[in-house]
Short mmCIF file of the N, C-alpha and C atoms (twelve columns), coordinates in Angstrom:
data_MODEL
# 
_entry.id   MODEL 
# 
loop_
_atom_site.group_PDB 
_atom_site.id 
_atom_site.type_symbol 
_atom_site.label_atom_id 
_atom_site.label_alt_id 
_atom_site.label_comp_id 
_atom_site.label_asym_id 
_atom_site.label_seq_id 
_atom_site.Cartn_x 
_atom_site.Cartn_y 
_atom_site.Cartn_z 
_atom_site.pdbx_PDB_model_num 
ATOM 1   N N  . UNK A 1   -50.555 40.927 199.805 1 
ATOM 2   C CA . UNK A 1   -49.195 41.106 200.267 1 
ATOM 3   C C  . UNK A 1   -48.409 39.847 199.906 1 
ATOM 4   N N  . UNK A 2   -46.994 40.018 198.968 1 
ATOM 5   C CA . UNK A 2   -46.297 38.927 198.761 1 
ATOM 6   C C  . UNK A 2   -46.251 38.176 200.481 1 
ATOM 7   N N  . UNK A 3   -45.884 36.633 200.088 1 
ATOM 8   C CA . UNK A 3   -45.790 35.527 200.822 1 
ATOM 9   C C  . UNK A 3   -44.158 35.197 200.065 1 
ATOM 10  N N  . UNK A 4   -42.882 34.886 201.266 1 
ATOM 11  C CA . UNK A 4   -41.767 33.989 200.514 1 
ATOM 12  C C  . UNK A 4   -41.274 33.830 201.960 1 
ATOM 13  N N  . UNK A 5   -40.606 32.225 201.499 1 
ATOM 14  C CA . UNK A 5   -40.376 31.277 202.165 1 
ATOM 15  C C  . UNK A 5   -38.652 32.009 202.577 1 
ATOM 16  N N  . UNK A 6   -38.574 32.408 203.564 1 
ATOM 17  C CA . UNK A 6   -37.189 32.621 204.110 1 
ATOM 18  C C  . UNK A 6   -36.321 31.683 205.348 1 
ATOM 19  N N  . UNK A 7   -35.009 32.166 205.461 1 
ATOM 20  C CA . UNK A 7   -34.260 31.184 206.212 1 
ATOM 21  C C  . UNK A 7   -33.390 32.670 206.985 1 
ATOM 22  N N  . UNK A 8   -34.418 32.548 208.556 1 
ATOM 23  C CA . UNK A 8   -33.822 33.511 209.797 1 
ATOM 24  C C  . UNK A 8   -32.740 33.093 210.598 1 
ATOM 25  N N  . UNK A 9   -32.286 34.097 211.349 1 
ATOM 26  C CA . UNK A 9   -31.691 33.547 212.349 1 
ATOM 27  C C  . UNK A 9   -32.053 34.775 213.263 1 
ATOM 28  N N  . UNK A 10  -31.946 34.657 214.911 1 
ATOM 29  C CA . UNK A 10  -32.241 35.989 215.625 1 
ATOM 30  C C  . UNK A 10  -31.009 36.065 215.853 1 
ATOM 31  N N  . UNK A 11  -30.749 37.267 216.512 1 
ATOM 32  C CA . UNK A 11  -29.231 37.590 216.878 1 
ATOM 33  C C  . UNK A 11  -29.109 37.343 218.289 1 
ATOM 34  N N  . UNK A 12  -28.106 36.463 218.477 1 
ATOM 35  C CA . UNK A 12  -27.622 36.431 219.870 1 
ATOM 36  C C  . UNK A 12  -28.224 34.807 220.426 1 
ATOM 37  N N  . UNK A 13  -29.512 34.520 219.820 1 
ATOM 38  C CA . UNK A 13  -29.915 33.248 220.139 1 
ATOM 39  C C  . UNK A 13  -29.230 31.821 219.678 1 
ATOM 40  N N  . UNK A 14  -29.394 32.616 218.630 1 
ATOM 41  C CA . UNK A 14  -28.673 31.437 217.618 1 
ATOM 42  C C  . UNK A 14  -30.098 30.417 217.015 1 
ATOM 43  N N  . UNK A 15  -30.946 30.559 217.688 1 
ATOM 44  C CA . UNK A 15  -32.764 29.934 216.801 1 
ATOM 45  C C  . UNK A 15  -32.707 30.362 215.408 1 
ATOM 46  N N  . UNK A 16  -32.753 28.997 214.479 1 
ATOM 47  C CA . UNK A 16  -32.760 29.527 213.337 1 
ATOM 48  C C  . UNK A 16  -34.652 29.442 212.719 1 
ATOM 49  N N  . UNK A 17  -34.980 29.765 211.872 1 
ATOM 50  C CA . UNK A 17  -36.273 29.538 211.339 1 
ATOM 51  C C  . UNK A 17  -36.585 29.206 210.189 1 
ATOM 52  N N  . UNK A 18  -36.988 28.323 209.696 1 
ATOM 53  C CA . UNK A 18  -37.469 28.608 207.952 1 
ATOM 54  C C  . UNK A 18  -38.962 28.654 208.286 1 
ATOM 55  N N  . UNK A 19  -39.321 29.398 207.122 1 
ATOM 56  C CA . UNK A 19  -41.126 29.950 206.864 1 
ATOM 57  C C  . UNK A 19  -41.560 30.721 206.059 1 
ATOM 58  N N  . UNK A 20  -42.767 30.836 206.183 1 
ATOM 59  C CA . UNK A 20  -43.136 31.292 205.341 1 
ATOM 60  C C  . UNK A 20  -43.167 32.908 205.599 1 
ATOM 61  N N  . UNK A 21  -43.060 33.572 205.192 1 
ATOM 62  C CA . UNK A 21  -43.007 35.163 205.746 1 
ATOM 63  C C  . UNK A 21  -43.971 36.191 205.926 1 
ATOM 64  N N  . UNK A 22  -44.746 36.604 206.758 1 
ATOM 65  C CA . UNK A 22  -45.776 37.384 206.777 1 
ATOM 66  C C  . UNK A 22  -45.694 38.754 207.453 1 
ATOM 67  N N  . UNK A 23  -45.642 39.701 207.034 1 
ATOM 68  C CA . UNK A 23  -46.219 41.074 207.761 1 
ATOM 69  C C  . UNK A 23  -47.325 41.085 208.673 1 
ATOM 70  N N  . UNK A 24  -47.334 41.192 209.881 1 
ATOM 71  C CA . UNK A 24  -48.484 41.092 210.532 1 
ATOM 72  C C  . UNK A 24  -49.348 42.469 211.793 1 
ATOM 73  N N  . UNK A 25  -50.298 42.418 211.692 1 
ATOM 74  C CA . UNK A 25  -50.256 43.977 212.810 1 
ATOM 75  C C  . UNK A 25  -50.667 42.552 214.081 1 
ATOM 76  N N  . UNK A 26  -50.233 42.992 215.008 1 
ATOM 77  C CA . UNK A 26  -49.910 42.183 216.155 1 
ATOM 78  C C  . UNK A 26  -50.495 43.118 217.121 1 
ATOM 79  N N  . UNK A 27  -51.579 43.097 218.415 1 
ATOM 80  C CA . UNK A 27  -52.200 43.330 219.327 1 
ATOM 81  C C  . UNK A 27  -52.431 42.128 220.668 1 
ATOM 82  N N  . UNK A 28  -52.027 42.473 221.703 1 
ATOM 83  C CA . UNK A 28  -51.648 42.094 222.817 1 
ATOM 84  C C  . UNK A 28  -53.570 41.565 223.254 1 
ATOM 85  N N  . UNK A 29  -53.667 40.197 223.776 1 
ATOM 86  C CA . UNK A 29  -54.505 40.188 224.433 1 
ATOM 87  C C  . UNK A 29  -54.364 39.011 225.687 1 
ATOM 88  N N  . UNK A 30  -55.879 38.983 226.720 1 
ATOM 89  C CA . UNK A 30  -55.391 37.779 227.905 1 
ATOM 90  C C  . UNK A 30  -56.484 37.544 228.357 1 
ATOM 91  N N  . UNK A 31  -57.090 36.493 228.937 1 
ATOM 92  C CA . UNK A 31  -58.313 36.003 229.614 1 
ATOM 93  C C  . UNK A 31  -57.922 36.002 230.997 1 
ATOM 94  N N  . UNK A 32  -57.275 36.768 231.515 1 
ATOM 95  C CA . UNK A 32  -56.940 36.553 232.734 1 
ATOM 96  C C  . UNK A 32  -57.676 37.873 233.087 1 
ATOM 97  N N  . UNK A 33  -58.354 37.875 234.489 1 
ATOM 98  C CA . UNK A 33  -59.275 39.183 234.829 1 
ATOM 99  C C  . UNK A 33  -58.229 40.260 235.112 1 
ATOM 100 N N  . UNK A 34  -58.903 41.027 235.059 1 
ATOM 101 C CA . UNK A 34  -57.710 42.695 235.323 1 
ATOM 102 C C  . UNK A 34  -58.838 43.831 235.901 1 
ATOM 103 N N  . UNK A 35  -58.136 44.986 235.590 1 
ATOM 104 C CA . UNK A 35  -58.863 46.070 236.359 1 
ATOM 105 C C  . UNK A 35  -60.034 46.412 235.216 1 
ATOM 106 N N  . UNK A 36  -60.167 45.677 234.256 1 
ATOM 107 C CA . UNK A 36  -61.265 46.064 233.289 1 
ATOM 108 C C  . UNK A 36  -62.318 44.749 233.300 1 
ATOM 109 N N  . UNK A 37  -61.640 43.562 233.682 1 
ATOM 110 C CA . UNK A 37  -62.404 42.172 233.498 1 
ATOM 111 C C  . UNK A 37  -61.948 41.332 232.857 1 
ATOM 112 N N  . UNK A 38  -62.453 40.293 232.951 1 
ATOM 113 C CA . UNK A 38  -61.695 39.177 231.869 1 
ATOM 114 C C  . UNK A 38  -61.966 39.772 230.668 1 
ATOM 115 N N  . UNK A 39  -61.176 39.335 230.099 1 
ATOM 116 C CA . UNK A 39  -61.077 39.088 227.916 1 
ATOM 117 C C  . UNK A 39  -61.607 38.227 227.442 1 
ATOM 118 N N  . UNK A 40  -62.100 37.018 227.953 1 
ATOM 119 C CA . UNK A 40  -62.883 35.958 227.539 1 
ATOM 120 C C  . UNK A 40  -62.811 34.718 228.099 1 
ATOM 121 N N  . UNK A 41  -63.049 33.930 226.948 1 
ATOM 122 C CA . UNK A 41  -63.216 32.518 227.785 1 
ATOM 123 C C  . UNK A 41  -61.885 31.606 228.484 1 
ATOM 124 N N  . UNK A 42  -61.312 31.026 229.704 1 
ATOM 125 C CA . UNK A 42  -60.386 30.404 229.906 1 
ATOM 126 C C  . UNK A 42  -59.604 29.534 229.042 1 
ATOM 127 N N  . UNK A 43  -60.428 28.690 227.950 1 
ATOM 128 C CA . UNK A 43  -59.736 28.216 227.281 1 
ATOM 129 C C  . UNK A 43  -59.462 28.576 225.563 1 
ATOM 130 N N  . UNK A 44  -58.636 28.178 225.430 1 
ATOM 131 C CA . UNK A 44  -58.101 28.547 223.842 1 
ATOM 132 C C  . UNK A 44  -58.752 27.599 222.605 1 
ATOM 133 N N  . UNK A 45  -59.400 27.998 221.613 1 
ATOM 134 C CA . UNK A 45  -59.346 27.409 220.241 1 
ATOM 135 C C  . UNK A 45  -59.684 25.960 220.045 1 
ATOM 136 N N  . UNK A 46  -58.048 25.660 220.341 1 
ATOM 137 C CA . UNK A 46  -57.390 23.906 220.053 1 
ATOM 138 C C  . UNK A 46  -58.042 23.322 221.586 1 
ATOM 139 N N  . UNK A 47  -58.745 23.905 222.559 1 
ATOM 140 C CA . UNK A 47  -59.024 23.570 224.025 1 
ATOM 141 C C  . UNK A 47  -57.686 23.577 225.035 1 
ATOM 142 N N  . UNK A 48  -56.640 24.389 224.727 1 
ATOM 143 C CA . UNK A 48  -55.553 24.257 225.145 1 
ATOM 144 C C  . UNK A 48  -55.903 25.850 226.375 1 
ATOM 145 N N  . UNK A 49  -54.900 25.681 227.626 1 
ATOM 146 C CA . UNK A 49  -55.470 26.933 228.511 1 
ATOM 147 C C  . UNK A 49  -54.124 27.934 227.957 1 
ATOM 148 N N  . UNK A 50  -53.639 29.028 227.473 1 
ATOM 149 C CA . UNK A 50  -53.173 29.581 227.076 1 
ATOM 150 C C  . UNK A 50  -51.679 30.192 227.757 1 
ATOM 151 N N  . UNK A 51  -50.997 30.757 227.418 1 
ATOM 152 C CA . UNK A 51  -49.579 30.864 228.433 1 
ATOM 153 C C  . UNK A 51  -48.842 32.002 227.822 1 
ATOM 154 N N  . UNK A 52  -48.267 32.667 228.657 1 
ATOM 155 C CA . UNK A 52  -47.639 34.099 227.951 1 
ATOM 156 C C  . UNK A 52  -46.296 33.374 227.688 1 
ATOM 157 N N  . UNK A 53  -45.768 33.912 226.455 1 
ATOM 158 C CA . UNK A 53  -44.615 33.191 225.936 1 
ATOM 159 C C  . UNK A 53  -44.727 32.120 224.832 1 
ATOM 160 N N  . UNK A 54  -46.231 31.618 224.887 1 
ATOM 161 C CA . UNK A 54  -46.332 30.406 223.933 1 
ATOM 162 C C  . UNK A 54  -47.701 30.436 222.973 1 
ATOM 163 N N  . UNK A 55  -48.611 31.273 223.768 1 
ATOM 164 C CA . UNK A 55  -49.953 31.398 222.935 1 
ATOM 165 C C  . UNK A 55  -50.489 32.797 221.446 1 
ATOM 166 N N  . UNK A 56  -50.487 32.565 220.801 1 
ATOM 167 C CA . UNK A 56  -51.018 33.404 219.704 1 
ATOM 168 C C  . UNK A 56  -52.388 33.312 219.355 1 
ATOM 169 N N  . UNK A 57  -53.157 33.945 219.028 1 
ATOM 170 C CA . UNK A 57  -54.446 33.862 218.273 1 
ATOM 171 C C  . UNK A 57  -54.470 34.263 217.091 1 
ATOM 172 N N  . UNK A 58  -54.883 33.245 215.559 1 
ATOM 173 C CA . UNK A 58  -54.191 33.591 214.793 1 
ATOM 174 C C  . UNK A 58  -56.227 33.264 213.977 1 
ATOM 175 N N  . UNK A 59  -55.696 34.051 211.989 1 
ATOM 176 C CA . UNK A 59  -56.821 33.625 211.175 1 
ATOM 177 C C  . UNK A 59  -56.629 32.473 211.070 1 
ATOM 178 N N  . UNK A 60  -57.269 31.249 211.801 1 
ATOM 179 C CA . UNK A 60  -56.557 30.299 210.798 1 
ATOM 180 C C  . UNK A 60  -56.938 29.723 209.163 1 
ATOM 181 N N  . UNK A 61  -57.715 30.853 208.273 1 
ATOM 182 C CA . UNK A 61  -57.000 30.541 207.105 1 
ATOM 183 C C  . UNK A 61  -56.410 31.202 206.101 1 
ATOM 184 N N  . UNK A 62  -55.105 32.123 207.193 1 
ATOM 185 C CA . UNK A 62  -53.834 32.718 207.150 1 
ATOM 186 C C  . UNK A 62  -52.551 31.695 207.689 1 
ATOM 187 N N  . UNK A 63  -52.595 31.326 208.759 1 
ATOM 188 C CA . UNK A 63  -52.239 30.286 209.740 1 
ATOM 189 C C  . UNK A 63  -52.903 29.587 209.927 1 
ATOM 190 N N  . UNK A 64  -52.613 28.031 210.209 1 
ATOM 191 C CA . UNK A 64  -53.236 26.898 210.592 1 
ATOM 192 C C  . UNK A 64  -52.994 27.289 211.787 1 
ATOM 193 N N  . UNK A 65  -53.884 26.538 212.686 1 
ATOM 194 C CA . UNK A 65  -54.069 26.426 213.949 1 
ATOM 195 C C  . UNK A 65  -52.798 25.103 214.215 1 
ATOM 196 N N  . UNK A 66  -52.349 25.097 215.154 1 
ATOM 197 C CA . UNK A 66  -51.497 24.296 215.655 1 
ATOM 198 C C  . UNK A 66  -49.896 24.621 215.221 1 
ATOM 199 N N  . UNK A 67  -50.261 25.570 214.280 1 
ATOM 200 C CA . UNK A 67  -48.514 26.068 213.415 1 
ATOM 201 C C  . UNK A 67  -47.288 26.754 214.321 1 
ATOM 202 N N  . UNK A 68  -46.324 26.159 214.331 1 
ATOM 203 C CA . UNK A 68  -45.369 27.580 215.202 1 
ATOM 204 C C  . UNK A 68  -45.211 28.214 214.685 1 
ATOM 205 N N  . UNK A 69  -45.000 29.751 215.276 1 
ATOM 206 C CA . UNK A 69  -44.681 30.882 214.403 1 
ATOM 207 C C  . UNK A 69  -43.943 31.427 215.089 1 
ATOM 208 N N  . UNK A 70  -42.563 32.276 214.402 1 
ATOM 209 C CA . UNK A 70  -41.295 32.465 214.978 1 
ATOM 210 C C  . UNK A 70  -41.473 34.017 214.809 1 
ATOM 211 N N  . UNK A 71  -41.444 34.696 215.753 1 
ATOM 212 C CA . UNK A 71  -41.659 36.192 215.746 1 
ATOM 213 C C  . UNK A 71  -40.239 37.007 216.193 1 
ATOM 214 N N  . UNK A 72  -39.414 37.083 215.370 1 
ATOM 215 C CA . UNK A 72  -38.265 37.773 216.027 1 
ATOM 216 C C  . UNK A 72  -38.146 38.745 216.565 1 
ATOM 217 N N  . UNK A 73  -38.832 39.850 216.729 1 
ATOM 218 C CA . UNK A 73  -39.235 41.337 217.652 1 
ATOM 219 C C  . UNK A 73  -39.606 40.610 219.284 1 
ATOM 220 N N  . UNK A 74  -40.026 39.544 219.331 1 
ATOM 221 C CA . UNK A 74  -40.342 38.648 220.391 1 
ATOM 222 C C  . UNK A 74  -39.404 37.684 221.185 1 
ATOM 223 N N  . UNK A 75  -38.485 37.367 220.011 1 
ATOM 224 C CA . UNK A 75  -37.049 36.695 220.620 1 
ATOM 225 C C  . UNK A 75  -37.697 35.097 220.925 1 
ATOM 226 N N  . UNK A 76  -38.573 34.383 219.737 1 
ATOM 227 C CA . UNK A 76  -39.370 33.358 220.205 1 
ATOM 228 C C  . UNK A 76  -40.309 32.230 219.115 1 
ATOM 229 N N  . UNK A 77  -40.493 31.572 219.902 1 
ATOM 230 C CA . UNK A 77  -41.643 30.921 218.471 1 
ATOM 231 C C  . UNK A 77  -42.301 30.927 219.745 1 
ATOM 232 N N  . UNK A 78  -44.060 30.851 219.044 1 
ATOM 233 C CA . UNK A 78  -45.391 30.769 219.614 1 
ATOM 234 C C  . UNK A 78  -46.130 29.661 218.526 1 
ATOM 235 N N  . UNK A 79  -47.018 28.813 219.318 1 
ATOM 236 C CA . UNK A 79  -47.882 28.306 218.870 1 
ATOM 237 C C  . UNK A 79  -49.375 28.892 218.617 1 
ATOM 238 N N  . UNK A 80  -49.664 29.094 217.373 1 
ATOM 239 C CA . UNK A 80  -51.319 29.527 217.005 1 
ATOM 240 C C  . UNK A 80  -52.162 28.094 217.593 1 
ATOM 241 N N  . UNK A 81  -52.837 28.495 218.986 1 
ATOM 242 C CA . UNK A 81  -53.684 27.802 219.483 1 
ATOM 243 C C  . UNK A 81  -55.064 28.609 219.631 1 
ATOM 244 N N  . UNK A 82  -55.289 29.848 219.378 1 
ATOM 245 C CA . UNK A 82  -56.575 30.138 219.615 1 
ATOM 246 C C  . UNK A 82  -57.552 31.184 218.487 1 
ATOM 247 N N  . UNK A 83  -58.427 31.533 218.210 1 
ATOM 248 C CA . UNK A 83  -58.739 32.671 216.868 1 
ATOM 249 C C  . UNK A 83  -59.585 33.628 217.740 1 
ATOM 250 N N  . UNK A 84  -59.644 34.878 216.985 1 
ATOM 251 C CA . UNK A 84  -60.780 35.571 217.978 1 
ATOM 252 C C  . UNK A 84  -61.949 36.204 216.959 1 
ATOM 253 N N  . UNK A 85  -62.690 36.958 217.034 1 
ATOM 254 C CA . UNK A 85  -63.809 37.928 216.499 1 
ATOM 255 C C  . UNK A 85  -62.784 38.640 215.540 1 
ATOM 256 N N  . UNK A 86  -61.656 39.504 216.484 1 
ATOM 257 C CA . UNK A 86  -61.608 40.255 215.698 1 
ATOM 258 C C  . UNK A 86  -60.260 40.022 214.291 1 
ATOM 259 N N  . UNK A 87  -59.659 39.242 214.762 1 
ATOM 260 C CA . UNK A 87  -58.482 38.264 214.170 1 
ATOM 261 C C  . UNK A 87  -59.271 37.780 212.767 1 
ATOM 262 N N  . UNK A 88  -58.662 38.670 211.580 1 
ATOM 263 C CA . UNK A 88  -59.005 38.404 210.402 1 
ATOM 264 C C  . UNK A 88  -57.975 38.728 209.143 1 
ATOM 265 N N  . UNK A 89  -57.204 37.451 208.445 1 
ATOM 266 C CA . UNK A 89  -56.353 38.325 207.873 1 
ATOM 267 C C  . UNK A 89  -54.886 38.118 208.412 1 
ATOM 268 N N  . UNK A 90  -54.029 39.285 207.941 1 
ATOM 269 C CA . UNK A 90  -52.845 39.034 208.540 1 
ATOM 270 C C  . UNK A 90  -52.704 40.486 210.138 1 
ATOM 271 N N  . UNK A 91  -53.386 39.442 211.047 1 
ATOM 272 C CA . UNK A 91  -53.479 40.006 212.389 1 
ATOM 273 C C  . UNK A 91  -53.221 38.810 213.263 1 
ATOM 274 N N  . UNK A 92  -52.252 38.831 214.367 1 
ATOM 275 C CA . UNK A 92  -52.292 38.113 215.370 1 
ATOM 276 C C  . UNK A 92  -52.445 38.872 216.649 1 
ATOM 277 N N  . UNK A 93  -52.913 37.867 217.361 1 
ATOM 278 C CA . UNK A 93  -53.060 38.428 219.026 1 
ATOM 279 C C  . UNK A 93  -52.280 37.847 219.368 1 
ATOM 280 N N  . UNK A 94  -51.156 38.068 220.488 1 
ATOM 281 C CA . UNK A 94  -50.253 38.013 221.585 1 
ATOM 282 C C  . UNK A 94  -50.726 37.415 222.795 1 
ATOM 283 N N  . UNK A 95  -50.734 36.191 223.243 1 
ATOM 284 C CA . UNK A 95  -50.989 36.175 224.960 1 
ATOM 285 C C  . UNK A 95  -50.318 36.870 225.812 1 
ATOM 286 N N  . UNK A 96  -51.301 37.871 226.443 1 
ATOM 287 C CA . UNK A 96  -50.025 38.145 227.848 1 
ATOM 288 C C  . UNK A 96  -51.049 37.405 229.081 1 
ATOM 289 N N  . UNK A 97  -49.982 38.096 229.988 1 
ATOM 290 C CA . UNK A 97  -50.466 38.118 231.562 1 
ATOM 291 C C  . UNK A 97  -51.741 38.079 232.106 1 
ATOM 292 N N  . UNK A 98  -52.013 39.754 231.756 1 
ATOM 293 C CA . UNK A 98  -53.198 40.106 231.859 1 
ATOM 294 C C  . UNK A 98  -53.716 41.664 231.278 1 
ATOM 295 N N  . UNK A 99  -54.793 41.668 230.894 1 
ATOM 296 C CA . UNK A 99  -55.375 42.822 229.913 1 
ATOM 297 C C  . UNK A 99  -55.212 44.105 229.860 1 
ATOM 298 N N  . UNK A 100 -54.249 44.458 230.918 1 
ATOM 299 C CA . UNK A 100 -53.720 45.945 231.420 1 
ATOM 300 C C  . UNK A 100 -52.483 45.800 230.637 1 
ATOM 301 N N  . UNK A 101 -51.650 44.877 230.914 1 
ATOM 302 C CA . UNK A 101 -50.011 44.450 230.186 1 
ATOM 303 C C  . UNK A 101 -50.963 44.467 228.204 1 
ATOM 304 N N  . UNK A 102 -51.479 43.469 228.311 1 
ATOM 305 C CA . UNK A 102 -52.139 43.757 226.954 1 
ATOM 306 C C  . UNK A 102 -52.545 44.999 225.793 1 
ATOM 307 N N  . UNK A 103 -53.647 45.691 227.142 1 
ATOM 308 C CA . UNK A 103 -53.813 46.620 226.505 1 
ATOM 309 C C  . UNK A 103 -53.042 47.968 226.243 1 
ATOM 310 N N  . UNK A 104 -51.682 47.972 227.032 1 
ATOM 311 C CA . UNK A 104 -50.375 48.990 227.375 1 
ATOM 312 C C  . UNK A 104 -49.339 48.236 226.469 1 
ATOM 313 N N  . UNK A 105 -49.338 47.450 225.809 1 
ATOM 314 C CA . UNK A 105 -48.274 46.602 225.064 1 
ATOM 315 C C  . UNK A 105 -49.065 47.565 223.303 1 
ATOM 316 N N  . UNK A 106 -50.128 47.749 223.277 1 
ATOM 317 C CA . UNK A 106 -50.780 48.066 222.206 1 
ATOM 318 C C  . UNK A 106 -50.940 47.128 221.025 1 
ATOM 319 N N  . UNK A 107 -50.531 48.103 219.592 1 
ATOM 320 C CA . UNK A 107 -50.911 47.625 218.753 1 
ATOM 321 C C  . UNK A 107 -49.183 47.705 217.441 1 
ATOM 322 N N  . UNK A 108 -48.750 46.734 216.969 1 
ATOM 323 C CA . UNK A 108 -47.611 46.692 216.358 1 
ATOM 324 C C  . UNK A 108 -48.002 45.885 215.215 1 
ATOM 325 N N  . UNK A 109 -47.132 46.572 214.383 1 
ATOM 326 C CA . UNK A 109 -46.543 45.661 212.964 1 
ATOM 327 C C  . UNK A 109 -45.099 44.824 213.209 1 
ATOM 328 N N  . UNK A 110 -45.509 43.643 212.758 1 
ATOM 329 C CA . UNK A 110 -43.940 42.589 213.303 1 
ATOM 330 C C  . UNK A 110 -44.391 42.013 211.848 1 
ATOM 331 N N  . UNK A 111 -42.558 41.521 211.875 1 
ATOM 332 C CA . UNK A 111 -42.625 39.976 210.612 1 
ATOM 333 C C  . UNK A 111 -43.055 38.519 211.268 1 
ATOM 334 N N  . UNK A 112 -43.519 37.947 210.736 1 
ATOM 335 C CA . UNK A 112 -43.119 36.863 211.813 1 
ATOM 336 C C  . UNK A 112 -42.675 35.566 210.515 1 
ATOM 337 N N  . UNK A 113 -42.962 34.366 211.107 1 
ATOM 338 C CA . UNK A 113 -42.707 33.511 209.745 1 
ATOM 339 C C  . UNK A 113 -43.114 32.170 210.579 1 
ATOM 340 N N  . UNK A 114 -44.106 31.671 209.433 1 
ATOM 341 C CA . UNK A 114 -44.787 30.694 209.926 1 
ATOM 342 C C  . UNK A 114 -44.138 29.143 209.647 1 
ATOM 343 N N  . UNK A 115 -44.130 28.269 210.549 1 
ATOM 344 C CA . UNK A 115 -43.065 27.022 210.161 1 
ATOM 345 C C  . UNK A 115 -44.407 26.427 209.289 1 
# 
């Protein structure tokens, strides 16, 4: 899949972005216990504890680990702090809440663009 370096803006925020541009299928996940159990381990990747609004799980060698990535369907940048099993490629995981919000958020295709 082409890769090009674009210059965003979201609407209404006024956050601008430059990056690199990626198509990504995007799936919601959380280590926080729920009505199914935890998702895994408390901490993230980089050893960082994870936060809805700021955490991604990314390939990192698609994404570096530590990269922001500006997801406009999200209204946001996130930091790639953690990788998982199934994260291979151009796939990111989403931090949420917890694994019910996760697993009811599903499974999406977003742009995002990596700083």
């Amino acid at each position: 899949m082409p890769q090009k370096t674009v210059k965003t803006s979201s609407s209404g925020s006024g956050e601008q972005s430059n990056g690199r541009h990626l198509k990504v299928v995007a799936t919601g996940y959380s280590l926080i216990g729920d009505s199914q159990g935890s998702d895994g381990d408390p901490l993230t990747a980089t050893g960082t504890y994870p936060a809805t609004g700021r955490t991604i799980a990314v390939d990192p060698n698609v994404i570096p680990l530590g990269s922001t990535v500006y997801i406009p369907a999200l209204g946001g940048s996130f930091k790639a702090e953690d990788t998982g099993g199934a994260i291979d490629g151009n796939h990111i995981d989403v931090y949420m809440a917890n694994g019910d919000i996760a697993r009811q958020w599903g499974r999406k295709t977003l742009d995002i663009y990596v700083q």
